[in-house]
XYZ file of C-alpha atoms in Angstrom:
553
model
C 82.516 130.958 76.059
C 83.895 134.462 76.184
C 81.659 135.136 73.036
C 78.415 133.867 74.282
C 79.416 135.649 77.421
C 79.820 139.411 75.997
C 76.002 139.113 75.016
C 75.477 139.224 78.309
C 78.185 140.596 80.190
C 78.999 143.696 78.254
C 79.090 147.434 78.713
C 75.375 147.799 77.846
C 74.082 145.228 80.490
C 76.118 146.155 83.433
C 74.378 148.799 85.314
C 71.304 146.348 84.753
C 72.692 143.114 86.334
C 74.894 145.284 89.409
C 71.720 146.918 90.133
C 68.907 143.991 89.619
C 71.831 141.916 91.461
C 71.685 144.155 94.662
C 67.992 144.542 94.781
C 67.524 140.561 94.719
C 70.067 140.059 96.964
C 68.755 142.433 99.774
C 65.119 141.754 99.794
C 65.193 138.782 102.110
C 67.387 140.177 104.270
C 65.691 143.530 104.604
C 62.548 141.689 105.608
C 64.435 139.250 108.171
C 65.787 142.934 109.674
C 62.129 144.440 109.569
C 60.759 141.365 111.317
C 62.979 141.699 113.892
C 62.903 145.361 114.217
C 58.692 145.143 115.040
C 59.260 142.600 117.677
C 61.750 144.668 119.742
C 59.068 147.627 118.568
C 56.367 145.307 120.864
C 58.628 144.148 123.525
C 58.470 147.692 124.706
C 56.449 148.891 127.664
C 55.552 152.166 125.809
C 54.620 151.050 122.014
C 56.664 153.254 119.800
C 54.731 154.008 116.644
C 57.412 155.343 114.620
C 59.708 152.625 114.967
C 56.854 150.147 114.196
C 55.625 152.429 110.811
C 59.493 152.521 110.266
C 60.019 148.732 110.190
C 56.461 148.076 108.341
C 58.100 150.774 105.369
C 60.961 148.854 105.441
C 59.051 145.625 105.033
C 56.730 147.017 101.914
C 59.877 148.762 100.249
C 61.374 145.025 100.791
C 58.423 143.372 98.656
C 58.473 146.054 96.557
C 62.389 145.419 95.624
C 61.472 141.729 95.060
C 58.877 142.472 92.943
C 60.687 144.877 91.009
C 64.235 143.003 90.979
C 61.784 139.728 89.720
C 60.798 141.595 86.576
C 64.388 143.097 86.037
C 65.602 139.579 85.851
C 63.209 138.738 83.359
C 63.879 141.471 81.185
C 67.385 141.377 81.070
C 67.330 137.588 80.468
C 64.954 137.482 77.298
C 66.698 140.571 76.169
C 69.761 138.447 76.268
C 68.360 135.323 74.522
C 66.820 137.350 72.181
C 70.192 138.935 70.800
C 71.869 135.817 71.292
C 69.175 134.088 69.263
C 69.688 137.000 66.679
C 73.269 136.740 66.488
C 73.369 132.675 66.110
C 70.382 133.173 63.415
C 73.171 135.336 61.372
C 76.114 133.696 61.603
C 74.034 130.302 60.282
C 72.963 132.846 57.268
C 76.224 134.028 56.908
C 77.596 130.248 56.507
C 78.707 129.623 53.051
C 76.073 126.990 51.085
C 78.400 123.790 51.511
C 79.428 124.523 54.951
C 75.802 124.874 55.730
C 74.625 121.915 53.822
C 77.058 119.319 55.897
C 74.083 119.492 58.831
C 71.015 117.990 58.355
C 68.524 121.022 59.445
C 67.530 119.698 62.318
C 70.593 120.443 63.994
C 70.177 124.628 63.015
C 66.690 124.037 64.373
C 68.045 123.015 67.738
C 70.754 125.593 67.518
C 68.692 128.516 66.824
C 65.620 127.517 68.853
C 66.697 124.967 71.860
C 69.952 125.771 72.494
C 69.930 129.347 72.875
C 67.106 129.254 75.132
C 68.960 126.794 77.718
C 71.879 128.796 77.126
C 69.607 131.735 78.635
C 68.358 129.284 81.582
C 71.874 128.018 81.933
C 74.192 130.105 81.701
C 73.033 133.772 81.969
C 70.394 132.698 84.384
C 73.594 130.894 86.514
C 75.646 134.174 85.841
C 73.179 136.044 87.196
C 72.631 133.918 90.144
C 75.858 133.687 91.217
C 75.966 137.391 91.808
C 72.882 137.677 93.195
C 73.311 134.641 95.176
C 77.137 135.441 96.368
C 75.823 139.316 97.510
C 72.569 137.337 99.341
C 74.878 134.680 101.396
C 77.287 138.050 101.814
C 74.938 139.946 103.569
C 73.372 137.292 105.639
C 76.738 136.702 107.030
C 77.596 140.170 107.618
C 73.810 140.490 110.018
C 74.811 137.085 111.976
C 78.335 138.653 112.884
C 76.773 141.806 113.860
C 74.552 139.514 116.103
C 77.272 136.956 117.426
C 79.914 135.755 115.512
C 78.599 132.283 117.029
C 75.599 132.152 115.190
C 77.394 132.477 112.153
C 79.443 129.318 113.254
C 76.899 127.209 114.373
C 74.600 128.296 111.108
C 77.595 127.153 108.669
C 78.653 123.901 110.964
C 74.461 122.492 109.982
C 74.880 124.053 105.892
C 77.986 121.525 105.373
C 75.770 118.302 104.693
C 73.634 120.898 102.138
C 76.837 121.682 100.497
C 77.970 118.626 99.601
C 75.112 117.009 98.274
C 74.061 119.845 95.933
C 78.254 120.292 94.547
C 77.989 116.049 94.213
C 75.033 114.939 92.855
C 74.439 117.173 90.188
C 77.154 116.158 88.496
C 75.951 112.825 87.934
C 72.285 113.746 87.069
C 74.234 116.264 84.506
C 75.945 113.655 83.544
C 72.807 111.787 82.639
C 71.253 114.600 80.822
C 74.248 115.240 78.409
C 73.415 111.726 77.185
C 69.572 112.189 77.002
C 69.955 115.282 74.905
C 72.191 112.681 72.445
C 69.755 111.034 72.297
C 66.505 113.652 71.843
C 69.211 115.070 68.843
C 69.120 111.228 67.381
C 65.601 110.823 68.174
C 64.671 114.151 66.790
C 67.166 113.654 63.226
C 65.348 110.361 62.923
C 61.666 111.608 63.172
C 62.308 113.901 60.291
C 63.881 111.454 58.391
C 60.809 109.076 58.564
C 58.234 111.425 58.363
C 60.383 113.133 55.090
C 59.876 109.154 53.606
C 56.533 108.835 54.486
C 55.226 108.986 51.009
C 57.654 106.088 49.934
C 57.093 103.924 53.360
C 53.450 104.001 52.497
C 53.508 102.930 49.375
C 55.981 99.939 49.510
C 53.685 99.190 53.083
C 56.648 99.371 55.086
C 54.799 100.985 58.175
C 55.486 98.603 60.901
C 59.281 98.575 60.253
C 59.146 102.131 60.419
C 57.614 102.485 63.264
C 59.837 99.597 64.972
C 62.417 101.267 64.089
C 61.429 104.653 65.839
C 60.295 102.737 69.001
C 63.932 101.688 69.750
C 64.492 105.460 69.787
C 61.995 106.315 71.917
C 62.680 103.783 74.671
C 66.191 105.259 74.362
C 65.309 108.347 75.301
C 62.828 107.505 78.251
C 65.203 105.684 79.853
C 68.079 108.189 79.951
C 64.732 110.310 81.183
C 64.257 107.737 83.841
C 67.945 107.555 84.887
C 67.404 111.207 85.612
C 64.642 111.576 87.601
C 65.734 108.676 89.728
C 68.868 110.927 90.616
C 66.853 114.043 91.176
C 64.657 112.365 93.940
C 67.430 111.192 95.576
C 68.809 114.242 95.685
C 65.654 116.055 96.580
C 65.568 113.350 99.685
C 68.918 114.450 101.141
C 68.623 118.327 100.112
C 64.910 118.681 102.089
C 66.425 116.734 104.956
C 69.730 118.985 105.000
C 67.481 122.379 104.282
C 65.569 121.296 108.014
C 68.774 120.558 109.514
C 70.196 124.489 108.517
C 66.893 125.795 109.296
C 66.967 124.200 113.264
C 70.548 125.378 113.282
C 69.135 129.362 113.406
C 66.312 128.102 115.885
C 69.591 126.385 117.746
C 71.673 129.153 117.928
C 69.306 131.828 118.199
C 68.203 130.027 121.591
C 71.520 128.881 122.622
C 72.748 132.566 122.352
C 69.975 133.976 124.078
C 70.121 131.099 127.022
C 73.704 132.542 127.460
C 72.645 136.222 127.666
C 74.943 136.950 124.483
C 71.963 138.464 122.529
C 68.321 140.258 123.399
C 65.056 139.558 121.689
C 65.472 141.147 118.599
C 68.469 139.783 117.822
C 66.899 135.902 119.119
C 64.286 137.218 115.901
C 66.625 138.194 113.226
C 68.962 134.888 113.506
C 66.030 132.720 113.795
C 64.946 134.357 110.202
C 68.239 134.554 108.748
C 68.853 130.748 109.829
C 65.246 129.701 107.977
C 66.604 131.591 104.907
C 70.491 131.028 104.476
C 69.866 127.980 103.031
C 67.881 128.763 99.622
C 70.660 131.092 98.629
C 73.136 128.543 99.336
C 71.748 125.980 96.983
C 70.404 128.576 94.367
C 74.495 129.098 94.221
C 75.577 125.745 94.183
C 73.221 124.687 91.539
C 73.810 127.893 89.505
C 77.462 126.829 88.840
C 76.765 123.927 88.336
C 74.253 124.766 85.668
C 76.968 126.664 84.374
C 79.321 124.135 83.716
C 76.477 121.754 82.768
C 76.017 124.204 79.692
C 79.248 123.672 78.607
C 78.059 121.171 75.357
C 75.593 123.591 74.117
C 78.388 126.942 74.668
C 80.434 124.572 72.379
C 78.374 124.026 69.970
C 77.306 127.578 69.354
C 80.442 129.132 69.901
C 81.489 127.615 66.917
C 78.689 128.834 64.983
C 79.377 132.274 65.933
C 82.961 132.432 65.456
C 82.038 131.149 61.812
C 81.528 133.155 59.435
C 80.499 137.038 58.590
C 78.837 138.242 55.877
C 81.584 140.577 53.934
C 80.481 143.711 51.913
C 84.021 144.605 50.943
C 83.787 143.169 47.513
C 86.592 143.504 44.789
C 84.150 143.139 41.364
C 81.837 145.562 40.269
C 80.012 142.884 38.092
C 81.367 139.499 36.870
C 82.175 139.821 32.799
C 83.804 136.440 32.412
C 84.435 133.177 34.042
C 87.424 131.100 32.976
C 87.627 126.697 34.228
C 91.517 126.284 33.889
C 92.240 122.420 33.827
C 89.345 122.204 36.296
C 88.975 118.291 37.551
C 86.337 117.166 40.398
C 86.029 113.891 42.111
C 83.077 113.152 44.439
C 84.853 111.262 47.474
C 82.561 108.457 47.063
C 83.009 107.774 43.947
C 86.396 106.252 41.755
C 86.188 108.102 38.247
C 86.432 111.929 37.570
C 83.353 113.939 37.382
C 84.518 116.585 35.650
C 88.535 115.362 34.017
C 91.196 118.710 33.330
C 87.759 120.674 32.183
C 88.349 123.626 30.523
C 86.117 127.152 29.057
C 85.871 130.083 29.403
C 82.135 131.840 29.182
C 82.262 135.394 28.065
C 79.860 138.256 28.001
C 78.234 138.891 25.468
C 77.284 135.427 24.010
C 74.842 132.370 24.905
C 75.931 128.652 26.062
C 74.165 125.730 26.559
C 75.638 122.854 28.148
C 74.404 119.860 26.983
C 75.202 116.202 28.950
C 73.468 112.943 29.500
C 72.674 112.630 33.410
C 75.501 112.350 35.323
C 78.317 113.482 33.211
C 78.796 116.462 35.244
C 76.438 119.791 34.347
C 75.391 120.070 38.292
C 78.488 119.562 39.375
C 79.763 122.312 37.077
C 77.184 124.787 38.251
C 78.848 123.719 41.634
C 82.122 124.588 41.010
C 81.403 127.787 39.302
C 79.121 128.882 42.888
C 81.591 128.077 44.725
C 79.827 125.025 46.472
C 82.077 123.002 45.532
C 85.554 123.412 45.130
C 88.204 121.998 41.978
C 90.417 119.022 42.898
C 92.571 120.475 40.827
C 93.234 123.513 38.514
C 91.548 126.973 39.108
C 88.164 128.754 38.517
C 88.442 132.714 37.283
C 85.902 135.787 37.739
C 87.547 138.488 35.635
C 90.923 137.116 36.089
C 90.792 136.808 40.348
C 90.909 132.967 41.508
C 87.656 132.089 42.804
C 89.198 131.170 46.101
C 90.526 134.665 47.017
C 86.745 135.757 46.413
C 84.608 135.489 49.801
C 81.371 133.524 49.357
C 79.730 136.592 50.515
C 81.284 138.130 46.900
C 80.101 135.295 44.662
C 76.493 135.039 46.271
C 76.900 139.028 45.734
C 76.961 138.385 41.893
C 74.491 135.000 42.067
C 71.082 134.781 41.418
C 69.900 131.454 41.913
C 66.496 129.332 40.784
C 66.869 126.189 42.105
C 65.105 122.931 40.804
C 63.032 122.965 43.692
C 61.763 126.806 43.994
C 60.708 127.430 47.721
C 58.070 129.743 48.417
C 58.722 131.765 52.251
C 55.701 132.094 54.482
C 55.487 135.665 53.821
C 53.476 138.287 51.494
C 54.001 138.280 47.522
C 55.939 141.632 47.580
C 58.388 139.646 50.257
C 58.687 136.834 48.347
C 59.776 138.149 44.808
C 62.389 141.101 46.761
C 63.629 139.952 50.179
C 65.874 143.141 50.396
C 62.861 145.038 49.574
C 64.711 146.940 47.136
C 61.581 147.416 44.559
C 58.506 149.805 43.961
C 55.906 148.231 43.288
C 55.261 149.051 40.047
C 59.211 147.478 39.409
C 57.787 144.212 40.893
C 54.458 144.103 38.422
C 56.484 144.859 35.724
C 58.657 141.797 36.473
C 55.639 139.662 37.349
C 54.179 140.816 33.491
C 57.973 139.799 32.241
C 56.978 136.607 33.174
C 53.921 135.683 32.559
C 52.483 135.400 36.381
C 49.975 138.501 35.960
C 47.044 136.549 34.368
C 47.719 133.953 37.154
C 47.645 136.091 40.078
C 44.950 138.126 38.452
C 42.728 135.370 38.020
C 43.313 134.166 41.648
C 42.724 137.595 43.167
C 46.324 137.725 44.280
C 47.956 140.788 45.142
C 51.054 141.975 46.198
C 50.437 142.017 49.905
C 49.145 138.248 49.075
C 50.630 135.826 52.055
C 51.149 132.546 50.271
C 53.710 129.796 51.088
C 54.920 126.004 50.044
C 51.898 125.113 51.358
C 49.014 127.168 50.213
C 50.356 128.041 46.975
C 48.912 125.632 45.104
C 50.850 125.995 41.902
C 52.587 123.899 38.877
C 56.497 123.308 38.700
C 56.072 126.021 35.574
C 54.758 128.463 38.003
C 56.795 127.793 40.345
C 59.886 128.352 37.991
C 58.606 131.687 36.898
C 58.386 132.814 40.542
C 61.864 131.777 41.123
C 62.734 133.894 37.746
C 61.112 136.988 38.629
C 62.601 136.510 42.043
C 66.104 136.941 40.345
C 65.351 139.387 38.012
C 64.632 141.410 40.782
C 68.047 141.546 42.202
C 70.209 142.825 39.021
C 72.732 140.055 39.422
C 75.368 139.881 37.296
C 75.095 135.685 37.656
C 71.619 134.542 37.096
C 71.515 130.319 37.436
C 68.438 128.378 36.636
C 68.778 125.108 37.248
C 65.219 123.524 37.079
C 64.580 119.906 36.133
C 60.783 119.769 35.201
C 58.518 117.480 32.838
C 55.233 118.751 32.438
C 52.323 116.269 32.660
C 49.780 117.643 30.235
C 50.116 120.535 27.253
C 48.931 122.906 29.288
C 51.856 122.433 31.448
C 54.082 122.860 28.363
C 52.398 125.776 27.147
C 52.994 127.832 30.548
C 56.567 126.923 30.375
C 57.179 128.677 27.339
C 57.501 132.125 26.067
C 59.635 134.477 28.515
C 60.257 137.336 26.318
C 61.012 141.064 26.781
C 64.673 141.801 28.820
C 65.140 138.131 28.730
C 64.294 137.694 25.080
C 62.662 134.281 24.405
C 63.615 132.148 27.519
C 62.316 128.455 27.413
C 61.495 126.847 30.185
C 62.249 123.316 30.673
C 60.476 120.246 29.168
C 62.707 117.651 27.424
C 63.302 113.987 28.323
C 66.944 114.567 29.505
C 68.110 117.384 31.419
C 69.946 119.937 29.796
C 72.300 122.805 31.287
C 72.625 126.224 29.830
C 74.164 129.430 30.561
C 74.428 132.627 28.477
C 75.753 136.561 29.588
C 73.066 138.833 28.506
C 73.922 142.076 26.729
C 73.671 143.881 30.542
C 76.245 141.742 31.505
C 74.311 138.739 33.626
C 75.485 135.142 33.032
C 72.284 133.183 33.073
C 71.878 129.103 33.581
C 69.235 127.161 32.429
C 67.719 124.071 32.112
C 66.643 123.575 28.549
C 65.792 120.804 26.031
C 67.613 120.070 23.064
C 65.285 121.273 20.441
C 65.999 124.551 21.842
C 68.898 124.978 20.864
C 68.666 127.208 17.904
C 68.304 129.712 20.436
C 71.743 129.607 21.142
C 74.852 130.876 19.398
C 77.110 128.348 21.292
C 76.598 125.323 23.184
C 78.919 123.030 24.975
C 78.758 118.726 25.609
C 80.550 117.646 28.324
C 81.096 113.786 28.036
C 82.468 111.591 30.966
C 84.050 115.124 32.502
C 84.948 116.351 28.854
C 84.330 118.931 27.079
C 83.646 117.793 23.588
């Protein structure tokens, strides 16, 4: 909690919550004062102006506070969420891939958007109303003393049955709402799944056990929704019929007072307003820490996000020259046999590999290991002689380009898309769109650089689509470059823009066989590059490895 906390309780923020904490707190009071300064002003044979402009001052300057305190708030709240939000958005970018991959995306969806946004309601909204709230009931108690310390008595004496109802039944009703947001999290995990499978539900006509099988999820959730709002009108019931009882306790004492001679008009006034307002800052503090501790689930969940992980810059390679699998096993926990069985290379600079194996014998799961995704059973993976496992992931993604087999295309402008750092002139960017063969294509569709495109309105083939993810790695002068793209074309003029990637990257072939094959070869500037390729391709290569049931034949 302390983490979540410093975002808003730091250094920076605390003039701004003292001072936006003072101003809310005094406003109702200062008008309660005002009120009862003009009615003395007219109880007075001889009307005296000054005090009545005096008290009408003090009553605008009291809006005015309100007003401005109001806007404070605001501003210091969605400043808050929005930093939070910014450092949770990080420290999910900073994960390393197989940490990140154990959630289903949903659950960052929830983290980034839903959760930091009733961590901003919850908690540094209840922070911040539990100062404001504590200097409110502070103040109110310090004008009922100066009145009659009775009326401060008989005030609190009518606020007990308040007290207790708002510190009791939000519990349960919080309670209640820890187990409907369960359930939205299962309803909301099992909406994407379905909708993900829609093509294949529709298809084998499986609609109406789809949706059956949503409905139970659904009826889950409205009756945890149900459960709640049953609790809130109870408590509403008793909390409107204690908030009358506190406000006739003012009217009570105000006239008991006064009966007794203990206090003059004025006075009568300003208990009578303080008794009609004690009670909203009394249950504006109750339910503000209770808020607070009804947050505690989602301060969990992203506290552990944020003490994750960093992104590291202090890296110990310059560039990566060699990458040495010393009696390397892997063994997928699901399944019996050995993936990959006391596997050992080593891939140097300088030459080309292929790795040829039938599906499943392990080529993936190699590119795996050697990322850093997944991690060796057994033995120990080398860059440059330093065990992969002293290197942060930061340091290996440092080195890594990746196209995956599934090339994703941001919602963003061409330029964006091919160099995220924004590292490249443009004229470096055409020059890599020419190196591979997307200039005709963007040409002929009037693209540009400052093009928006996305998954969506990109309408492209898997050959395109490769070549994107291509010149999106040559633009980052990686040491690592990893292609891993399983494609069949469906007509020849499919195959015929998956061929021919020439210049720095000589004659790179794109894939197109039956099978998928794995290849990687350093380049003369030093960058390990992994492809998918087909066999007849070969010739391209001046070494090439099989792996067989984990082996290296």
């Amino acid at each position: 909690m302390k983490r979540i906390l410093s975002v808003f309780i730091n250094r920076d923020n605390a003039i701004r919550i003292m001072v936006t904490a003072l101003l809310a707190a005094s406003s109702q009071p200062l008008i309660a004062w005002s009120m009862a300064g003009l009615s003395g002003a007219f109880l007075e044979n001889d009307l005296i102006y000054v005090t009545v402009f005096r008290n009408i001052l003090i009553l605008l300057l009291a809006l005015f506070i309100a007003w401005f305190a109001d806007n404070s708030k605001a501003n210091l709240l969605l400043d808050s969420e929005f930093e939070l939000r910014k450092q949770v958005f990080d420290s999910i970018y900073a994960m390393p891939i197989d940490e990140f991959e154990k959630k289903d995306s949903g659950a960052y969806y929830n983290q980034i958007g839903r959760d930091t946004q009733i961590l901003s309601k919850e908690l540094f909204e209840g922070m911040l109303k539990i100062i404001v709230n504590g200097l409110s009931i502070g103040l109110i108690a310090v004008l009922l003393l100066y009145c009659h310390w009775m009326s401060f008595l008989i005030i609190l004496i009518f606020l007990l049955p308040l007290t207790i109802n708002n510190l009791l039944m939000p519990q349960k009703i919080a309670a209640c709402q820890e187990r409907s947001m369960q359930t939205l999290v299962g309803m909301t995990v099992k909406i994407k799944d379905l909708l993900s499978g829609f093509f294949t539900a529709r298809f084998q006509e499986g609609e109406k056990q789809v949706s059956e099988s949503m409905y139970t999820h659904f009826a889950a959730s409205a009756a945890a929704e149900k459960q709640i709002m049953k609790l809130a009108n109870l408590s509403g019931l008793i909390a409107n019929s204690s908030v009358t009882l506190s406000q006739f306790s003012g009217l009570f004492a105000a006239f008991y007072l006064m009966r007794l001679g203990k206090i003059d008009f004025p006075q009568f006034v300003l208990i009578f307003q303080l008794g009609m307002i004690v009670s909203e800052p009394v249950i504006s503090l109750i339910n503000a820490v209770i808020s607070v501790r009804s947050s505690r689930p989602y301060i969990e969940n992203t506290e552990k996000i944020l003490a994750g992980y960093k992104c590291r810059e202090d890296f110990r390679l310059d560039k990566v020259c060699s990458i040495r699998l010393d009696d390397v096993s892997f063994v997928y926990p699901e399944k019996q046999r050995s993936v990959l069985d006391h596997f050992n290379y080593c891939f140097e600079q300088g030459r080309k590999y292929l790795i040829v194996g039938e599906s499943g014998s392990g080529k993936t799961t190699l590119i795996k290991l050697l990322l850093g995704t997944l991690h060796p059973g057994s033995g120990h993976i080398y860059y440059d002689r330093i065990d992969q496992q002293e290197l942060s992931p930061s340091e290996i993604y440092h080195h890594s380009a990746v196209v995956p087999q599934q090339v994703y295309i941001f919602d963003d402008t061409i330029r964006r898309n091919l160099d995220l750092k924004g590292n490249c002139t443009d004229e470096e960017l055409l020059a890599v769109i020419s190196k591979v063969k997307l200039d005709k294509f963007f040409a002929a569709n009037g693209y540009t650089l400052d093009t928006r495109i996305s998954n969506e309105t990109l309408q492209v083939s898997g050959g395109e689509k490769a070549r994107i993810g291509l010149a999106r790695s040559l633009t980052l002068h990686k040491s690592i470059v990893i292609s891993h793209i399983i494609h069949r074309p469906a007509t020849r003029t499919d195959m015929t823009r998956l061929c021919g990637l020439r210049s720095e990257m000589r004659r790179l072939l794109l894939p197109s066989g039956e099978r998928s094959l794995c290849c990687l070869k350093f380049l003369s500037a030093g960058r390990l590059f992994f492809l998918m390729q087909r066999k007849r391709s070969w010739k391209f290569y001046v070494r090439y490895v099989v792996i067989n049931s984990g082996f290296v034949i």
